[in-house]
Amino acid sequence: MLALLYLKQLSEDTMSIMNGKKGLIMGVANERSIAWGIAKTLADNGAELAFSYQNQGFKKRLIPLMTSTKSDKSFECDVSKESNDFNSIEGMFEKIAKIWKEIDFVVHALAYSDKEELKGKYLNCSRENFLNTLNISAFSFTRVAKSALPLISLKGGSLLTLSYLGAERTTPNYNVMGVAKSALEASIKYLAMDLGKHNVRVNALSAGPVKTLAGAAISGARHVFRYSESVAPLKFNPQLNEVGNAALYLTSNLSSGVTGNIHHVDGGLHSVAIPKQENLD
Ligand code: NAD
């Protein structure tokens, strides 16, 4: 009986782990988005959420999803806009400051590169797409950190972004996006150092392949999916709720001692240098 009461209490405590915490989710395109997997888990655990969407086309798909988390706060934000634009990162945080005095976390789950350059050789990357990919997929996180600081540093908090194994090692057709993710991962360490004194933690989840719009833009994605799940020690690619659970840890007080970290949620794929022969047959 006592054990049952203890378990009930434990589960109630766990369910309310984000109670009283407010945060912004960037990057929900649809119900298959990693940002959505994270948002749902955080909301199920008591977080109050606001969302950003890239443009009006994305807003239509976001509204029914955000309503299901009881959120009524959404902001248009194209991270490539200049800081003086109404829908820039800076413009969005000015609007957030009008509705919330402080925030506890930001989840940055967005990236972009020209699909035509996510095939063939990295060698052929154009200057224009190199700069655009790094601006949207890496530099935007630094701008988010700077703009969020006045709100998130009031009582400390967590900034979280999304990376991929292609930052550390080559994966087919990932090309310039791998270079952008490397820049993003280095940014995490420098931002963690800059923001530590404000008790703001900065981390990334490096997710295994997930079937999303952005994932489908990478040529030959099917091969990467099959290879990853056959070689990963757990023998599967992560589900959205598994990425969400890892995000729950990194945005909650459970990870109060963790910053500057790249946490892999990939079934262990990153730990394999040479797969067993039987896994390749
Ligand atoms: P997704 O297509 O569902 O989400 C990508 C989001 O990026 C969209 O909401 C889109 O609106 C947003 N975006 C693109 N350009 C933008 C801009 N200029 N301004 C504002 N928003 C912009 O795909 P996803 O796979 O969920 O991607 C989320 C993150 O996860 C990305 O950083 C991606 O690189 C990363 N990731 C994905 C995988 C995977 O296999 N899908 C694996 C590891 C990491």
PDB file of C-alpha atoms in Angstrom, residues 32-187:
ATOM      1  CA  ARG A  32       5.733  15.410 -37.543  1.00  0.00           C
ATOM      2  CA  SER A  33       8.099  18.246 -36.569  1.00  0.00           C
ATOM      3  CA  ILE A  34      10.653  17.591 -33.840  1.00  0.00           C
ATOM      4  CA  ALA A  35       9.576  20.934 -32.325  1.00  0.00           C
ATOM      5  CA  TRP A  36       6.059  19.549 -32.008  1.00  0.00           C
ATOM      6  CA  GLY A  37       7.291  16.341 -30.297  1.00  0.00           C
ATOM      7  CA  ILE A  38       9.088  18.542 -27.784  1.00  0.00           C
ATOM      8  CA  ALA A  39       6.174  20.990 -27.348  1.00  0.00           C
ATOM      9  CA  LYS A  40       3.706  18.193 -26.651  1.00  0.00           C
ATOM     10  CA  THR A  41       5.946  16.578 -24.030  1.00  0.00           C
ATOM     11  CA  LEU A  42       6.641  19.892 -22.283  1.00  0.00           C
ATOM     12  CA  ALA A  43       2.936  20.847 -22.296  1.00  0.00           C
ATOM     13  CA  ASP A  44       1.927  17.383 -21.022  1.00  0.00           C
ATOM     14  CA  ASN A  45       4.297  18.009 -18.131  1.00  0.00           C
ATOM     15  CA  GLY A  46       2.816  21.363 -17.183  1.00  0.00           C
ATOM     16  CA  ALA A  47       4.759  23.952 -19.240  1.00  0.00           C
ATOM     17  CA  GLU A  48       3.034  27.066 -20.534  1.00  0.00           C
ATOM     18  CA  LEU A  49       4.038  27.560 -24.188  1.00  0.00           C
ATOM     19  CA  ALA A  50       4.263  30.233 -26.853  1.00  0.00           C
ATOM     20  CA  PHE A  51       5.102  29.316 -30.448  1.00  0.00           C
ATOM     21  CA  SER A  52       6.792  30.972 -33.378  1.00  0.00           C
ATOM     22  CA  TYR A  53       6.042  30.218 -37.035  1.00  0.00           C
ATOM     23  CA  GLN A  54       8.006  31.186 -40.124  1.00  0.00           C
ATOM     24  CA  ASN A  55       5.133  32.740 -42.128  1.00  0.00           C
ATOM     25  CA  GLN A  56       1.331  32.744 -42.519  1.00  0.00           C
ATOM     26  CA  GLY A  57       1.408  29.413 -44.422  1.00  0.00           C
ATOM     27  CA  PHE A  58       2.888  27.680 -41.370  1.00  0.00           C
ATOM     28  CA  LYS A  59       0.489  29.478 -39.003  1.00  0.00           C
ATOM     29  CA  LYS A  60      -2.532  27.610 -40.410  1.00  0.00           C
ATOM     30  CA  ARG A  61      -0.967  24.262 -39.544  1.00  0.00           C
ATOM     31  CA  LEU A  62       0.275  25.432 -36.150  1.00  0.00           C
ATOM     32  CA  ILE A  63      -3.020  26.799 -34.746  1.00  0.00           C
ATOM     33  CA  PRO A  64      -4.853  23.469 -34.152  1.00  0.00           C
ATOM     34  CA  LEU A  65      -1.691  21.961 -32.663  1.00  0.00           C
ATOM     35  CA  MET A  66      -0.969  24.844 -30.288  1.00  0.00           C
ATOM     36  CA  THR A  67      -4.615  24.973 -29.219  1.00  0.00           C
ATOM     37  CA  SER A  68      -4.301  21.349 -28.091  1.00  0.00           C
ATOM     38  CA  THR A  69      -1.563  22.480 -25.673  1.00  0.00           C
ATOM     39  CA  LYS A  70      -3.906  25.247 -24.386  1.00  0.00           C
ATOM     40  CA  SER A  71      -1.539  27.877 -25.810  1.00  0.00           C
ATOM     41  CA  ASP A  72      -2.982  31.027 -27.385  1.00  0.00           C
ATOM     42  CA  LYS A  73       0.342  32.780 -27.944  1.00  0.00           C
ATOM     43  CA  SER A  74       2.008  32.698 -31.346  1.00  0.00           C
ATOM     44  CA  PHE A  75       4.402  35.017 -33.151  1.00  0.00           C
ATOM     45  CA  GLU A  76       5.477  35.235 -36.769  1.00  0.00           C
ATOM     46  CA  CYS A  77       9.269  35.099 -36.982  1.00  0.00           C
ATOM     47  CA  ASP A  78      11.478  34.536 -39.990  1.00  0.00           C
ATOM     48  CA  VAL A  79      14.946  34.233 -38.467  1.00  0.00           C
ATOM     49  CA  SER A  80      16.571  35.508 -41.669  1.00  0.00           C
ATOM     50  CA  LYS A  81      14.939  38.959 -41.285  1.00  0.00           C
ATOM     51  CA  GLU A  82      17.118  41.906 -40.276  1.00  0.00           C
ATOM     52  CA  SER A  83      16.872  42.954 -36.624  1.00  0.00           C
ATOM     53  CA  ASN A  84      14.814  46.089 -37.395  1.00  0.00           C
ATOM     54  CA  ASP A  85      12.063  44.022 -39.095  1.00  0.00           C
ATOM     55  CA  PHE A  86       8.793  43.520 -37.182  1.00  0.00           C
ATOM     56  CA  ASN A  87       9.024  39.723 -37.693  1.00  0.00           C
ATOM     57  CA  SER A  88      12.721  39.329 -36.894  1.00  0.00           C
ATOM     58  CA  ILE A  89      14.045  37.456 -33.850  1.00  0.00           C
ATOM     59  CA  GLU A  90      14.535  40.778 -32.056  1.00  0.00           C
ATOM     60  CA  GLY A  91      11.029  41.964 -33.036  1.00  0.00           C
ATOM     61  CA  MET A  92       9.518  38.738 -31.716  1.00  0.00           C
ATOM     62  CA  PHE A  93      11.226  39.002 -28.314  1.00  0.00           C
ATOM     63  CA  GLU A  94      10.016  42.605 -27.989  1.00  0.00           C
ATOM     64  CA  LYS A  95       6.466  41.281 -28.440  1.00  0.00           C
ATOM     65  CA  ILE A  96       7.041  38.419 -25.986  1.00  0.00           C
ATOM     66  CA  ALA A  97       8.294  40.910 -23.375  1.00  0.00           C
ATOM     67  CA  LYS A  98       4.905  42.618 -23.565  1.00  0.00           C
ATOM     68  CA  ILE A  99       3.040  39.447 -22.510  1.00  0.00           C
ATOM     69  CA  TRP A 100       5.556  37.699 -20.238  1.00  0.00           C
ATOM     70  CA  LYS A 101       7.849  39.369 -17.688  1.00  0.00           C
ATOM     71  CA  GLU A 102      10.226  36.410 -17.778  1.00  0.00           C
ATOM     72  CA  ILE A 103      10.725  33.096 -19.583  1.00  0.00           C
ATOM     73  CA  ASP A 104      12.316  29.817 -18.486  1.00  0.00           C
ATOM     74  CA  PHE A 105      13.297  28.196 -21.780  1.00  0.00           C
ATOM     75  CA  VAL A 106      13.534  28.529 -25.549  1.00  0.00           C
ATOM     76  CA  VAL A 107      13.555  25.554 -27.934  1.00  0.00           C
ATOM     77  CA  HIS A 108      15.144  26.383 -31.311  1.00  0.00           C
ATOM     78  CA  ALA A 109      14.302  23.556 -33.742  1.00  0.00           C
ATOM     79  CA  LEU A 110      14.754  24.996 -37.210  1.00  0.00           C
ATOM     80  CA  ALA A 111      17.144  24.841 -40.129  1.00  0.00           C
ATOM     81  CA  TYR A 112      17.196  25.528 -43.848  1.00  0.00           C
ATOM     82  CA  SER A 113      19.367  24.923 -46.891  1.00  0.00           C
ATOM     83  CA  ASP A 114      18.682  24.885 -50.627  1.00  0.00           C
ATOM     84  CA  LYS A 115      17.480  21.340 -51.387  1.00  0.00           C
ATOM     85  CA  GLU A 116      19.526  21.335 -54.613  1.00  0.00           C
ATOM     86  CA  GLU A 117      22.708  21.518 -52.532  1.00  0.00           C
ATOM     87  CA  LEU A 118      21.671  18.661 -50.216  1.00  0.00           C
ATOM     88  CA  LYS A 119      22.730  16.204 -52.881  1.00  0.00           C
ATOM     89  CA  GLY A 120      26.007  15.416 -54.608  1.00  0.00           C
ATOM     90  CA  LYS A 121      29.246  16.942 -53.387  1.00  0.00           C
ATOM     91  CA  TYR A 122      29.800  19.562 -50.659  1.00  0.00           C
ATOM     92  CA  LEU A 123      32.626  20.776 -52.876  1.00  0.00           C
ATOM     93  CA  ASN A 124      30.052  22.421 -55.159  1.00  0.00           C
ATOM     94  CA  CYS A 125      28.365  24.486 -52.437  1.00  0.00           C
ATOM     95  CA  SER A 126      27.618  28.052 -53.570  1.00  0.00           C
ATOM     96  CA  ARG A 127      28.669  31.054 -51.487  1.00  0.00           C
ATOM     97  CA  GLU A 128      25.065  32.286 -51.397  1.00  0.00           C
ATOM     98  CA  ASN A 129      23.661  29.017 -50.028  1.00  0.00           C
ATOM     99  CA  PHE A 130      26.599  28.589 -47.633  1.00  0.00           C
ATOM    100  CA  LEU A 131      25.894  31.982 -46.050  1.00  0.00           C
ATOM    101  CA  ASN A 132      22.120  31.523 -46.042  1.00  0.00           C
ATOM    102  CA  THR A 133      22.332  28.023 -44.500  1.00  0.00           C
ATOM    103  CA  LEU A 134      24.700  29.142 -41.751  1.00  0.00           C
ATOM    104  CA  ASN A 135      22.665  32.296 -41.098  1.00  0.00           C
ATOM    105  CA  ILE A 136      19.339  30.469 -40.685  1.00  0.00           C
ATOM    106  CA  SER A 137      20.561  27.202 -39.153  1.00  0.00           C
ATOM    107  CA  ALA A 138      23.406  28.346 -36.875  1.00  0.00           C
ATOM    108  CA  PHE A 139      23.681  32.117 -36.382  1.00  0.00           C
ATOM    109  CA  SER A 140      19.951  32.404 -35.604  1.00  0.00           C
ATOM    110  CA  PHE A 141      20.527  30.487 -32.351  1.00  0.00           C
ATOM    111  CA  THR A 142      23.079  33.067 -31.190  1.00  0.00           C
ATOM    112  CA  ARG A 143      20.633  35.870 -32.011  1.00  0.00           C
ATOM    113  CA  VAL A 144      17.897  34.010 -30.117  1.00  0.00           C
ATOM    114  CA  ALA A 145      20.201  33.703 -27.092  1.00  0.00           C
ATOM    115  CA  LYS A 146      21.027  37.411 -27.143  1.00  0.00           C
ATOM    116  CA  SER A 147      17.415  38.509 -27.597  1.00  0.00           C
ATOM    117  CA  ALA A 148      16.079  36.098 -24.954  1.00  0.00           C
ATOM    118  CA  LEU A 149      18.670  37.089 -22.353  1.00  0.00           C
ATOM    119  CA  PRO A 150      16.808  40.000 -20.698  1.00  0.00           C
ATOM    120  CA  LEU A 151      13.800  37.713 -20.104  1.00  0.00           C
ATOM    121  CA  ILE A 152      15.529  34.414 -19.345  1.00  0.00           C
ATOM    122  CA  SER A 153      18.277  35.730 -17.073  1.00  0.00           C
ATOM    123  CA  LEU A 154      15.837  37.030 -14.436  1.00  0.00           C
ATOM    124  CA  LYS A 155      15.785  33.682 -12.671  1.00  0.00           C
ATOM    125  CA  GLY A 156      17.941  31.535 -14.955  1.00  0.00           C
ATOM    126  CA  GLY A 157      16.786  29.106 -17.624  1.00  0.00           C
ATOM    127  CA  SER A 158      17.567  26.827 -20.523  1.00  0.00           C
ATOM    128  CA  LEU A 159      18.245  27.348 -24.234  1.00  0.00           C
ATOM    129  CA  LEU A 160      17.990  24.228 -26.366  1.00  0.00           C
ATOM    130  CA  THR A 161      18.692  23.612 -30.053  1.00  0.00           C
ATOM    131  CA  LEU A 162      18.714  20.626 -32.405  1.00  0.00           C
ATOM    132  CA  SER A 163      21.722  19.114 -34.106  1.00  0.00           C
ATOM    133  CA  TYR A 164      22.611  15.970 -36.033  1.00  0.00           C
ATOM    134  CA  LEU A 165      25.513  13.525 -36.273  1.00  0.00           C
ATOM    135  CA  GLY A 166      26.436  15.107 -39.627  1.00  0.00           C
ATOM    136  CA  ALA A 167      28.058  17.890 -37.564  1.00  0.00           C
ATOM    137  CA  GLU A 168      30.687  15.466 -36.260  1.00  0.00           C
ATOM    138  CA  ARG A 169      31.179  13.093 -39.188  1.00  0.00           C
ATOM    139  CA  THR A 170      30.160  12.998 -42.826  1.00  0.00           C
ATOM    140  CA  THR A 171      26.771  11.563 -43.718  1.00  0.00           C
ATOM    141  CA  PRO A 172      25.600  11.292 -47.347  1.00  0.00           C
ATOM    142  CA  ASN A 173      24.262  14.508 -48.932  1.00  0.00           C
ATOM    143  CA  TYR A 174      24.167  16.449 -45.644  1.00  0.00           C
ATOM    144  CA  ASN A 175      26.891  18.697 -47.080  1.00  0.00           C
ATOM    145  CA  VAL A 176      26.634  22.371 -46.036  1.00  0.00           C
ATOM    146  CA  MET A 177      24.052  21.504 -43.377  1.00  0.00           C
ATOM    147  CA  GLY A 178      26.756  19.447 -41.635  1.00  0.00           C
ATOM    148  CA  VAL A 179      29.019  22.507 -41.686  1.00  0.00           C
ATOM    149  CA  ALA A 180      26.172  24.625 -40.241  1.00  0.00           C
ATOM    150  CA  LYS A 181      25.503  22.070 -37.493  1.00  0.00           C
ATOM    151  CA  SER A 182      29.227  22.077 -36.597  1.00  0.00           C
ATOM    152  CA  ALA A 183      29.024  25.870 -36.239  1.00  0.00           C
ATOM    153  CA  LEU A 184      25.872  25.477 -34.160  1.00  0.00           C
ATOM    154  CA  GLU A 185      27.545  22.929 -31.855  1.00  0.00           C
ATOM    155  CA  ALA A 186      30.569  25.210 -31.354  1.00  0.00           C
ATOM    156  CA  SER A 187      28.181  28.117 -30.640  1.00  0.00           C
TER     157      SER A 187
END
